[in-house]
Amino acid sequence: MPPHGFRYLCAASFHVLHCALPEIGMPNSSGATPAATPTRRAGRHRLFRSPYAILLLLLTLCVVKGLLGPGPIRVYTHDSWMFLDGAWRILNGQRPHHDFYSNLGFLCYLPTALGLQIARGAAAVNWGQCFSGMLVALLGVPLIFRRIRPSFASLYCTALVLLSIAPFALGEFFTLGTQGMFYNRWGYALLGILLVECVSPVGGKRPGFSDFGGGSIAGAVLALLFFVKFTFSVWALILICATIPWRRQTRVRWLGLALGSLIIGVAGLAFLRFDVAAILRDIHTVAVARRVSLLFIVGKPLQNLHGLTYICAFSAVAALGLSASGATGYARRWIWISLTVLGIDALALATNMLAQPAGFPFMCLATILMVADIAALVQPTEPFRSARQALLAWGLSIVLVNPVLDAAGLVYATRRSLQPRAFAGETIASPTADDLITTEYLNASTGANSLVEEANDGLRLLEASSTSTEKVAAFWFANPFSYWLQRPPMRHGSTNYDYGANFNEKSGPGPEYAFGDADVILVPRVDEAGLGWASQNPMERVYGPFLGSHFTKARESRFWWLYRKVP
């Protein structure tokens, strides 16, 4: 946390607490109840309790982020190119799984494809993330404001959208700007919407209608998660099943859930041309290539033991507080829900591997709901008054960590986006990549950037040694060259090759599939881009024999060899 960050966090906690308490009838500092509060003050808070106002503010936030641009990228630059390649393939009529191997769902590429209609390069990826945040707001606000009190609903919805659009990787410092792994953020935000539907009671005058509407949103979220990242849909199913005993079940709720998942599921499968076999094949290939040991699953959450202990301690003390105040049923309910959410958080943290080094964002969202229950159920009278205030402040200190850091990341990226050239040297020499500015591998003393130099060298080699109709493959983590040169993308292959994550010697696309109908292949001569090769390019290790027998070395440059298909 940055200097003075804890002081700011505590101040923000008590401000939110101050705004939330009048709504539940706790006396304010002057001893007046909400009924005696001046009209002007009530009007000031009413705006931030209106679902329409919150929805408008959150949508505006997403649009402003899109207009300001992504800002310079500091880490995981290659991930931006992976999304561009997938989006470019979709715009050229290809579909993930059906036409190319993908360890991610098509919804990781579709928002960027929409972004390419109004922007280019990294700006299109940035707009894709903004579109994801808009969808989270549109799905979340109508549901959440029907289930929890307006003050906490506003906080929860804001946390969801900030989680969706923050421009840095989960578990990393907010100044490390990136467009990488934003699908994990989107997945957690969608899980957060599902959590409210699963554990919060239905409010309003028409509970049947609310049950059906909530179930429909939950079903839609379940299907969306499957098309974002398969493992998130597994966590969603675990959440739905584990919370069945702890909420009222109705037929209309399950009807809505089935209908919502069916509509989105069929629409998604239609987009993928109903190639279910290809989807299952890719899921199996990734599962075999990415073997996560039990030791890793247990060990990674334990590396975050300090945060885990703090959250677990609050959950235990909060359950004791609810039980002491007479809400024993709610105490038992929250013990079970906390264990379920923490289990999902730990599994997601482990299976996300290096994409998420730390953090429990799902449990932070669940803590908002727990704090809302404490505020409603623990009476603000003696002997519970002091304990209640302490519990609320403690809970809000957990709740606000992620939203405050996400907001700080947005502010930091905005400042950098307003003066991007001050943070980077050379840029990508392609009109379609002008929006991407990366400081990764930047030599501050010379202004040289080895990653950008390697990309530009590849572009020059392709322009000089291949025609505009020839299709390009690359022995690189990603292959943005087709998009940069505005050429038809190769069929088959993959948007990314991450050794040990989506391919290895035992599992991955076969050689014929990996090269598809490519006419030329770029092979890096050295690891200038810092991808961590110990001795040899992993792709060359796995696919080298096929490359040597079906392609011939035609040209070379400082960073690349260009291979051409043997006639």
Coordinates of C-alpha atoms in Angstrom, one line a residue:
M1 CA 0.0 0.0 0.0
P2 CA 1.4 3.5 -0.8
P3 CA 2.5 5.9 1.9
H4 CA -0.4 7.1 4.0
G5 CA -2.6 4.6 2.3
F6 CA -3.9 3.1 5.5
R7 CA -4.8 6.5 6.8
Y8 CA -6.8 7.2 3.7
L9 CA -8.4 3.8 3.8
C10 CA -9.6 4.3 7.4
A11 CA -11.0 7.7 6.5
A12 CA -12.9 6.3 3.6
S13 CA -14.2 3.5 5.8
F14 CA -15.7 5.9 8.4
H15 CA -17.1 8.1 5.6
V16 CA -19.0 5.2 4.1
L17 CA -20.1 4.1 7.6
H18 CA -21.3 7.6 8.3
C19 CA -23.4 7.6 5.1
A20 CA -24.8 4.2 5.7
L21 CA -25.8 4.5 9.4
P22 CA -28.6 7.1 9.0
E23 CA -30.5 4.8 6.8
I24 CA -30.8 2.1 9.4
G25 CA -31.9 4.3 12.2
M26 CA -28.7 4.9 14.2
P27 CA -28.5 8.3 15.8
N28 CA -26.0 10.7 14.2
S29 CA -23.4 12.7 16.0
S30 CA -25.9 15.3 17.1
G31 CA -28.3 12.7 18.5
A32 CA -31.0 13.3 15.8
T33 CA -32.7 10.4 14.0
P34 CA -33.1 10.2 10.3
A35 CA -36.6 11.6 10.6
A36 CA -35.1 14.8 12.1
T37 CA -32.4 15.1 9.5
P38 CA -32.6 18.3 7.4
T39 CA -34.1 17.9 4.0
R40 CA -31.1 19.3 2.2
R41 CA -28.9 16.6 3.8
A42 CA -31.4 13.9 2.9
G43 CA -31.4 15.1 -0.7
R44 CA -27.6 15.1 -0.8
H45 CA -27.5 11.4 0.1
R46 CA -30.6 10.4 -1.9
L47 CA -28.8 10.8 -5.2
F48 CA -26.2 8.1 -4.3
R49 CA -29.0 5.7 -3.2
S50 CA -30.9 5.8 -6.5
P51 CA -30.3 2.9 -8.8
Y52 CA -30.8 5.1 -11.8
A53 CA -28.3 7.6 -10.7
I54 CA -25.7 4.9 -9.8
L55 CA -26.3 3.1 -13.1
L56 CA -25.8 6.4 -15.0
L57 CA -22.6 7.3 -13.0
L58 CA -21.1 3.8 -13.5
L59 CA -21.8 3.8 -17.3
T60 CA -20.4 7.3 -17.5
L61 CA -17.3 6.1 -15.7
C62 CA -16.8 3.3 -18.3
V63 CA -17.2 5.7 -21.2
V64 CA -14.8 8.2 -19.7
K65 CA -12.2 5.5 -19.3
G66 CA -12.7 4.5 -22.9
L67 CA -12.3 8.0 -24.1
L68 CA -9.1 8.6 -22.1
G69 CA -7.4 5.6 -23.4
P70 CA -5.4 2.8 -21.8
G71 CA -2.3 4.8 -20.9
P72 CA 1.2 3.3 -21.2
I73 CA 1.5 -0.4 -20.4
R74 CA 4.2 -1.4 -17.9
V75 CA 3.8 -5.2 -17.8
Y76 CA 2.3 -8.1 -19.8
T77 CA 2.3 -6.2 -23.1
H78 CA 1.9 -9.5 -25.1
D79 CA -1.5 -10.0 -23.6
S80 CA -2.8 -7.0 -25.4
W81 CA -1.7 -8.5 -28.6
M82 CA -3.4 -11.8 -27.8
F83 CA -6.8 -10.0 -27.5
L84 CA -6.1 -8.1 -30.7
D85 CA -5.4 -11.3 -32.7
G86 CA -8.5 -13.0 -31.4
A87 CA -10.7 -10.0 -32.2
W88 CA -9.1 -9.6 -35.6
R89 CA -9.9 -13.3 -36.3
I90 CA -13.5 -12.8 -35.2
L91 CA -13.9 -9.8 -37.5
N92 CA -12.6 -12.0 -40.4
G93 CA -15.2 -14.6 -39.8
Q94 CA -13.4 -17.0 -37.6
R95 CA -14.7 -18.4 -34.3
P96 CA -12.7 -19.5 -31.2
H97 CA -12.5 -23.3 -30.8
H98 CA -14.1 -23.9 -34.2
D99 CA -11.4 -22.1 -36.3
F100 CA -8.5 -21.8 -33.8
Y101 CA -7.4 -23.2 -30.5
S102 CA -8.2 -21.0 -27.5
N103 CA -7.7 -21.5 -23.7
L104 CA -10.2 -18.7 -23.1
G105 CA -13.8 -18.2 -24.1
F106 CA -14.9 -16.1 -27.0
L107 CA -16.1 -13.3 -24.7
C108 CA -12.5 -12.6 -23.9
Y109 CA -12.1 -11.5 -27.6
L110 CA -15.6 -10.2 -28.6
P111 CA -15.5 -7.0 -26.5
T112 CA -12.2 -6.1 -28.2
A113 CA -13.7 -6.9 -31.6
L114 CA -16.5 -4.4 -30.7
G115 CA -13.8 -1.9 -29.6
L116 CA -12.1 -2.2 -33.1
Q117 CA -15.2 -0.7 -34.6
I118 CA -14.5 2.6 -32.9
A119 CA -10.7 2.5 -32.1
R120 CA -7.5 0.6 -32.9
G121 CA -4.7 -1.2 -31.2
A122 CA -4.5 -0.9 -27.4
A123 CA -7.4 1.6 -27.4
A124 CA -9.7 -1.1 -28.8
V125 CA -8.7 -3.5 -26.0
N126 CA -9.3 -0.7 -23.5
W127 CA -12.8 -0.1 -25.0
G128 CA -13.4 -3.8 -24.7
Q129 CA -12.7 -3.7 -21.0
C130 CA -15.1 -0.7 -20.7
F131 CA -17.8 -2.7 -22.5
S132 CA -17.3 -5.5 -20.0
G133 CA -17.8 -3.0 -17.2
M134 CA -20.9 -1.6 -18.7
L135 CA -22.4 -5.1 -18.9
V136 CA -21.6 -5.7 -15.3
A137 CA -23.4 -2.4 -14.4
L138 CA -26.4 -3.3 -16.5
L139 CA -26.8 -6.7 -15.0
G140 CA -25.8 -5.8 -11.4
V141 CA -27.6 -2.6 -10.6
P142 CA -31.2 -3.9 -11.1
L143 CA -30.6 -7.0 -9.1
I144 CA -28.5 -5.6 -6.3
F145 CA -30.7 -2.7 -5.4
R146 CA -33.6 -5.1 -5.0
R147 CA -31.7 -7.2 -2.6
I148 CA -29.6 -5.0 -0.2
R149 CA -30.0 -1.6 1.3
P150 CA -29.3 1.4 -1.1
S151 CA -26.2 2.7 0.6
F152 CA -24.5 -0.8 0.5
A153 CA -26.0 -1.5 -2.9
S154 CA -24.3 1.7 -4.2
L155 CA -21.0 0.6 -2.7
Y156 CA -21.3 -3.0 -4.0
C157 CA -22.2 -1.9 -7.6
T158 CA -19.3 0.6 -7.6
A159 CA -16.9 -2.0 -6.4
L160 CA -18.1 -4.4 -9.1
V161 CA -17.5 -1.9 -11.9
L162 CA -14.2 -0.8 -10.6
L163 CA -13.1 -4.4 -10.3
S164 CA -14.1 -4.9 -14.0
I165 CA -12.3 -1.9 -15.5
A166 CA -9.2 -1.3 -13.3
P167 CA -6.1 -1.2 -15.6
F168 CA -3.8 -3.5 -13.6
A169 CA -3.6 -7.2 -12.9
L170 CA -5.3 -8.6 -9.8
G171 CA -3.0 -8.9 -6.8
E172 CA -0.4 -6.5 -8.2
F173 CA 0.4 -2.9 -7.4
F174 CA -1.9 -0.4 -9.0
T175 CA 0.9 1.5 -10.8
L176 CA 1.8 -1.6 -12.9
G177 CA -0.6 -0.8 -15.8
T178 CA -1.6 -3.6 -18.1
Q179 CA -4.3 -4.9 -20.3
G180 CA -3.4 -8.5 -19.4
M181 CA -5.8 -10.9 -17.7
F182 CA -8.7 -8.6 -17.6
Y183 CA -10.9 -11.6 -18.1
N184 CA -10.1 -12.6 -14.4
R185 CA -11.4 -9.2 -13.3
W186 CA -14.6 -9.7 -15.3
G187 CA -15.1 -13.2 -14.0
Y188 CA -14.9 -12.1 -10.4
A189 CA -17.3 -9.2 -11.0
L190 CA -19.8 -11.6 -12.6
L191 CA -19.4 -14.0 -9.7
G192 CA -20.1 -11.0 -7.4
I193 CA -23.5 -10.5 -9.1
L194 CA -24.3 -14.1 -8.7
L195 CA -23.3 -14.0 -5.0
V196 CA -26.0 -11.4 -4.3
E197 CA -28.7 -13.5 -6.1
C198 CA -27.6 -16.6 -4.1
V199 CA -27.4 -15.2 -0.6
S200 CA -29.5 -12.0 -0.3
P201 CA -33.2 -12.2 0.4
V202 CA -35.7 -11.0 -2.2
G203 CA -37.2 -7.6 -1.4
G204 CA -40.0 -5.6 -2.9
K205 CA -43.8 -6.0 -3.2
R206 CA -43.6 -8.8 -5.8
P207 CA -41.2 -11.4 -4.5
G208 CA -42.2 -13.9 -7.2
F209 CA -41.3 -11.5 -10.0
S210 CA -38.0 -10.6 -8.2
D211 CA -37.3 -14.3 -7.8
F212 CA -37.8 -14.9 -11.6
G213 CA -35.8 -11.8 -12.5
G214 CA -33.0 -12.6 -10.2
G215 CA -32.9 -16.2 -11.4
S216 CA -32.8 -15.1 -15.0
I217 CA -29.8 -12.8 -14.3
A218 CA -28.1 -15.6 -12.3
G219 CA -28.6 -18.0 -15.3
A220 CA -27.3 -15.4 -17.7
V221 CA -24.2 -14.9 -15.5
L222 CA -23.6 -18.6 -15.3
A223 CA -23.6 -18.9 -19.1
L224 CA -21.5 -15.7 -19.6
L225 CA -18.9 -17.1 -17.2
F226 CA -18.7 -20.3 -19.3
F227 CA -17.9 -18.2 -22.4
V228 CA -15.4 -16.1 -20.5
K229 CA -13.3 -18.7 -18.8
F230 CA -14.5 -22.3 -18.1
T231 CA -13.2 -22.5 -14.5
F232 CA -15.2 -19.5 -13.5
S233 CA -18.4 -21.3 -14.5
V234 CA -17.3 -24.2 -12.3
W235 CA -17.0 -21.8 -9.3
A236 CA -20.4 -20.4 -10.2
L237 CA -22.0 -23.8 -10.1
I238 CA -20.3 -24.5 -6.7
L239 CA -21.7 -21.3 -5.4
I240 CA -25.2 -22.0 -6.6
C241 CA -25.3 -25.5 -5.1
A242 CA -23.6 -24.6 -1.8
T243 CA -26.0 -21.8 -1.0
I244 CA -29.2 -23.8 -1.7
P245 CA -29.9 -24.5 2.0
W246 CA -29.4 -20.9 3.0
R247 CA -32.0 -19.1 0.9
R248 CA -35.6 -19.6 0.1
Q249 CA -36.0 -21.7 -3.0
T250 CA -38.9 -21.2 -5.4
R251 CA -39.9 -22.7 -8.7
V252 CA -39.9 -19.4 -10.5
R253 CA -36.3 -18.8 -9.3
W254 CA -35.1 -22.0 -10.9
L255 CA -37.3 -21.4 -13.9
G256 CA -35.6 -18.0 -14.4
L257 CA -32.2 -19.5 -13.8
A258 CA -32.8 -22.2 -16.4
L259 CA -34.3 -19.8 -18.9
G260 CA -31.4 -17.2 -18.5
S261 CA -28.7 -19.8 -18.9
L262 CA -30.5 -21.4 -21.9
I263 CA -31.0 -18.1 -23.8
I264 CA -27.4 -16.9 -23.3
G265 CA -26.0 -20.5 -23.8
V266 CA -27.8 -21.1 -27.0
A267 CA -26.8 -17.6 -28.3
G268 CA -23.2 -18.2 -27.4
L269 CA -23.2 -21.7 -29.0
A270 CA -24.8 -20.3 -32.1
F271 CA -21.9 -17.7 -32.3
L272 CA -19.5 -20.6 -32.0
R273 CA -21.5 -22.5 -34.7
F274 CA -22.6 -25.2 -32.2
D275 CA -19.2 -26.8 -32.3
V276 CA -19.4 -28.3 -28.8
A277 CA -16.8 -31.0 -29.6
A278 CA -14.2 -28.3 -30.3
I279 CA -15.0 -26.5 -27.1
L280 CA -14.6 -29.6 -25.0
R281 CA -11.4 -30.5 -26.9
D282 CA -9.9 -27.2 -26.1
I283 CA -10.9 -27.5 -22.4
H284 CA -9.4 -30.9 -22.2
T285 CA -6.2 -29.8 -23.9
V286 CA -5.7 -26.9 -21.5
A287 CA -6.5 -29.1 -18.5
V288 CA -3.8 -31.6 -19.5
A289 CA -1.3 -28.9 -20.4
R290 CA -1.9 -27.0 -17.1
R291 CA -1.4 -29.5 -14.4
V292 CA -1.8 -27.8 -11.0
S293 CA -0.5 -29.9 -8.1
L294 CA -2.4 -30.2 -4.8
L295 CA 0.7 -28.7 -3.1
F296 CA 0.4 -25.6 -5.4
I297 CA -3.4 -25.3 -4.7
V298 CA -2.7 -25.4 -0.9
G299 CA 0.5 -23.4 -1.0
K300 CA -0.5 -20.4 -3.0
P301 CA -3.3 -19.2 -0.7
L302 CA -1.0 -19.8 2.3
Q303 CA 1.5 -17.4 0.7
N304 CA -1.3 -14.8 1.3
L305 CA -1.8 -15.9 4.9
H306 CA -1.8 -12.4 6.3
G307 CA -4.8 -11.3 4.2
L308 CA -6.5 -14.6 4.7
T309 CA -6.1 -14.4 8.5
Y310 CA -7.5 -10.9 8.6
I311 CA -10.6 -11.8 6.6
C312 CA -11.2 -15.0 8.5
A313 CA -10.9 -13.3 11.8
F314 CA -13.5 -10.7 10.8
S315 CA -15.9 -13.4 9.6
A316 CA -15.6 -15.4 12.8
V317 CA -16.0 -12.3 15.0
A318 CA -18.9 -11.1 12.9
A319 CA -20.7 -14.4 13.3
L320 CA -20.2 -14.2 17.0
G321 CA -21.7 -10.7 17.0
L322 CA -24.7 -11.8 15.0
S323 CA -25.2 -14.8 17.3
A324 CA -24.9 -12.6 20.5
S325 CA -27.5 -10.2 19.2
G326 CA -30.0 -13.0 18.7
A327 CA -29.5 -13.6 14.9
T328 CA -28.2 -17.1 15.4
G329 CA -29.6 -18.3 12.0
Y330 CA -27.8 -15.5 10.2
A331 CA -24.6 -16.3 12.1
R332 CA -24.6 -20.0 11.0
R333 CA -25.6 -18.9 7.5
W334 CA -22.6 -16.5 7.2
I335 CA -20.1 -19.1 8.6
W336 CA -21.1 -21.4 5.8
I337 CA -21.2 -18.7 3.1
S338 CA -17.8 -17.4 4.2
L339 CA -16.3 -20.9 4.0
T340 CA -17.8 -21.4 0.5
V341 CA -16.6 -18.0 -0.8
L342 CA -13.1 -18.4 0.7
G343 CA -12.9 -21.8 -0.8
I344 CA -13.8 -20.5 -4.3
D345 CA -11.4 -17.6 -3.8
A346 CA -8.5 -20.0 -2.9
L347 CA -9.2 -22.3 -5.8
A348 CA -9.4 -19.4 -8.2
L349 CA -6.2 -17.9 -6.8
A350 CA -4.4 -21.3 -7.3
T351 CA -5.8 -22.1 -10.8
N352 CA -5.1 -18.6 -12.0
M353 CA -1.4 -19.4 -11.4
L354 CA 0.9 -16.5 -12.2
A355 CA -2.0 -14.4 -13.6
Q356 CA -3.0 -13.5 -10.0
P357 CA -0.2 -13.5 -7.5
A358 CA -2.4 -12.5 -4.5
G359 CA -5.8 -11.2 -3.3
F360 CA -9.2 -12.5 -2.3
P361 CA -11.5 -10.2 -4.3
F362 CA -14.6 -12.5 -4.1
M363 CA -14.4 -12.5 -0.3
C364 CA -14.1 -8.7 -0.2
L365 CA -17.4 -8.5 -2.1
A366 CA -19.0 -11.0 0.3
T367 CA -17.9 -8.9 3.2
I368 CA -20.1 -6.0 1.9
L369 CA -23.1 -8.2 2.3
M370 CA -22.0 -9.3 5.7
V371 CA -21.5 -5.7 6.8
A372 CA -25.0 -4.9 5.5
D373 CA -26.5 -7.7 7.6
I374 CA -24.6 -6.6 10.7
A375 CA -25.9 -3.0 10.2
A376 CA -29.5 -4.3 9.9
L377 CA -29.5 -7.0 12.5
V378 CA -27.2 -5.9 15.4
Q379 CA -29.1 -3.3 17.4
P380 CA -27.5 0.2 17.9
T381 CA -28.3 0.0 21.6
E382 CA -26.3 -0.9 24.6
P383 CA -24.6 -3.3 25.2
F384 CA -24.1 -3.8 21.4
R385 CA -23.4 -0.2 20.3
S386 CA -19.6 -0.1 20.6
A387 CA -19.2 -3.7 19.3
R388 CA -21.4 -2.9 16.3
Q389 CA -19.5 0.2 15.4
A390 CA -16.2 -1.7 15.7
L391 CA -17.5 -4.5 13.5
L392 CA -18.7 -2.2 10.8
A393 CA -15.5 -0.3 10.7
W394 CA -13.5 -3.5 10.6
G395 CA -15.6 -4.9 7.8
L396 CA -15.4 -1.7 5.8
S397 CA -11.6 -1.7 6.1
I398 CA -11.7 -5.1 4.2
V399 CA -14.4 -3.9 1.8
L400 CA -12.7 -0.8 0.7
V401 CA -9.2 -2.2 0.0
N402 CA -10.0 -3.3 -3.5
P403 CA -12.2 -0.4 -4.7
V404 CA -9.7 2.1 -3.3
L405 CA -6.8 0.4 -5.1
D406 CA -8.8 0.0 -8.3
A407 CA -9.8 3.7 -8.3
A408 CA -6.2 4.6 -7.6
G409 CA -5.1 2.5 -10.6
L410 CA -7.7 4.3 -12.8
V411 CA -6.4 7.7 -11.6
Y412 CA -2.8 6.8 -12.2
A413 CA -3.5 5.5 -15.7
T414 CA -5.5 8.6 -16.5
R415 CA -2.5 10.8 -15.5
R416 CA -0.2 8.8 -17.6
S417 CA -2.6 8.7 -20.6
L418 CA -2.6 12.5 -20.7
Q419 CA 1.1 12.6 -21.2
P420 CA 2.0 9.2 -22.7
R421 CA 5.1 10.1 -24.7
A422 CA 6.8 11.2 -21.5
F423 CA 6.8 7.5 -20.3
A424 CA 8.0 5.7 -23.5
G425 CA 10.6 5.7 -26.2
E426 CA 10.0 4.1 -29.6
T427 CA 6.5 3.0 -30.6
I428 CA 5.2 0.2 -32.8
A429 CA 5.7 1.2 -36.5
S430 CA 2.2 0.3 -37.6
P431 CA -0.7 2.7 -38.1
T432 CA -3.0 0.2 -36.4
A433 CA -0.8 0.0 -33.3
D434 CA -0.2 3.8 -32.7
D435 CA -2.3 3.6 -29.5
L436 CA -0.1 1.1 -27.8
I437 CA 2.7 2.6 -25.8
T438 CA 4.6 0.2 -23.5
T439 CA 7.4 0.9 -21.0
E440 CA 8.0 -2.8 -20.5
Y441 CA 11.7 -3.5 -21.3
L442 CA 12.4 0.2 -21.7
N443 CA 15.9 1.3 -21.2
A444 CA 15.4 4.7 -19.4
S445 CA 18.9 5.9 -20.2
T446 CA 18.8 5.3 -24.0
G447 CA 15.1 5.3 -24.7
A448 CA 15.4 2.0 -26.5
N449 CA 12.8 -0.7 -25.9
S450 CA 13.9 -4.2 -26.9
L451 CA 10.3 -5.5 -27.1
V452 CA 9.2 -2.7 -29.5
E453 CA 12.4 -3.1 -31.5
E454 CA 11.7 -6.8 -32.0
A455 CA 8.1 -6.1 -33.1
N456 CA 9.2 -3.4 -35.5
D457 CA 11.9 -5.6 -36.9
G458 CA 9.4 -8.3 -37.6
L459 CA 7.1 -5.9 -39.3
R460 CA 9.8 -4.7 -41.6
L461 CA 10.9 -8.2 -42.4
L462 CA 7.3 -9.2 -43.3
E463 CA 6.7 -6.1 -45.5
A464 CA 10.0 -6.7 -47.4
S465 CA 9.8 -10.5 -47.8
S466 CA 6.1 -11.4 -48.1
T467 CA 3.1 -10.3 -50.0
S468 CA 0.0 -8.7 -48.5
T469 CA -2.1 -11.9 -49.2
E470 CA 0.3 -14.3 -47.4
K471 CA -0.8 -15.5 -44.0
V472 CA 1.6 -15.1 -41.1
A473 CA 2.3 -17.4 -38.1
A474 CA 4.8 -16.6 -35.3
F475 CA 6.8 -18.6 -32.7
W476 CA 5.9 -15.9 -30.2
F477 CA 3.6 -15.7 -27.2
A478 CA 1.1 -13.9 -29.4
N479 CA 0.8 -13.1 -33.1
P480 CA -0.3 -9.5 -33.7
F481 CA 1.3 -9.2 -37.1
S482 CA -1.8 -10.1 -39.1
Y483 CA -3.7 -7.3 -37.4
W484 CA -0.9 -4.8 -37.6
L485 CA -0.4 -5.4 -41.3
Q486 CA -4.2 -5.7 -41.9
R487 CA -3.8 -9.1 -43.6
P488 CA -6.2 -12.1 -43.5
P489 CA -5.4 -14.1 -40.4
M490 CA -4.3 -17.7 -40.7
R491 CA -6.8 -20.4 -39.9
H492 CA -6.1 -22.7 -37.0
G493 CA -3.2 -22.0 -34.7
S494 CA -3.9 -20.1 -31.5
T495 CA -4.0 -16.5 -30.2
N496 CA -1.3 -17.3 -27.7
Y497 CA 1.2 -20.0 -26.8
D498 CA 2.0 -20.1 -23.1
Y499 CA 4.2 -23.0 -22.2
G500 CA 2.9 -24.9 -19.2
A501 CA -0.4 -23.1 -19.3
N502 CA -2.0 -24.0 -22.6
F503 CA 0.6 -26.2 -24.4
N504 CA 3.6 -28.4 -23.7
E505 CA 5.2 -31.6 -25.1
K506 CA 2.3 -33.7 -24.0
S507 CA -0.7 -31.5 -24.8
G508 CA -1.5 -28.7 -27.2
P509 CA -2.5 -28.2 -30.8
G510 CA -0.9 -30.7 -33.2
P511 CA 1.7 -29.5 -35.6
E512 CA -0.6 -29.4 -38.6
Y513 CA -3.2 -27.5 -36.6
A514 CA -0.7 -25.2 -35.1
F515 CA 0.6 -24.0 -38.5
G516 CA -2.7 -24.2 -40.2
D517 CA -2.7 -22.5 -43.6
A518 CA 0.2 -20.1 -42.8
D519 CA 2.4 -19.2 -45.7
V520 CA 5.3 -17.7 -43.7
I521 CA 6.4 -18.1 -40.1
L522 CA 8.4 -15.7 -38.0
V523 CA 10.8 -17.4 -35.5
P524 CA 12.7 -15.3 -32.9
R525 CA 16.5 -15.6 -33.0
V526 CA 17.0 -14.7 -29.4
D527 CA 14.8 -14.0 -26.3
E528 CA 15.1 -10.2 -26.6
A529 CA 11.5 -9.8 -25.5
G530 CA 12.2 -11.3 -22.1
L531 CA 9.8 -14.2 -22.3
G532 CA 12.0 -16.2 -20.0
W533 CA 13.3 -18.9 -22.3
A534 CA 16.1 -20.7 -20.5
S535 CA 17.8 -22.1 -23.6
Q536 CA 15.4 -22.6 -26.4
N537 CA 12.0 -21.2 -27.6
P538 CA 9.4 -23.6 -26.2
M539 CA 7.5 -23.5 -29.4
E540 CA 10.7 -24.5 -31.3
R541 CA 11.2 -27.3 -28.8
V542 CA 7.7 -28.7 -29.4
Y543 CA 7.1 -27.8 -33.1
G544 CA 10.7 -27.5 -34.4
P545 CA 10.8 -30.9 -36.2
F546 CA 7.6 -30.2 -38.2
L547 CA 8.9 -26.7 -39.0
G548 CA 12.2 -28.0 -40.4
S549 CA 10.4 -30.6 -42.6
H550 CA 7.6 -28.4 -44.0
F551 CA 9.2 -24.9 -44.1
T552 CA 12.5 -23.6 -45.3
K553 CA 14.4 -20.6 -43.9
A554 CA 14.1 -17.8 -46.5
R555 CA 15.3 -14.5 -44.9
E556 CA 16.6 -13.3 -41.6
S557 CA 16.9 -10.0 -39.7
R558 CA 18.4 -8.8 -36.5
F559 CA 15.7 -10.5 -34.4
W560 CA 13.9 -12.9 -36.6
W561 CA 14.2 -15.8 -39.1
L562 CA 11.5 -15.9 -41.7
Y563 CA 10.4 -19.4 -42.8
R564 CA 8.4 -20.1 -46.0
K565 CA 6.2 -23.1 -46.7
V566 CA 7.9 -25.7 -48.9
P567 CA 5.9 -25.9 -52.2

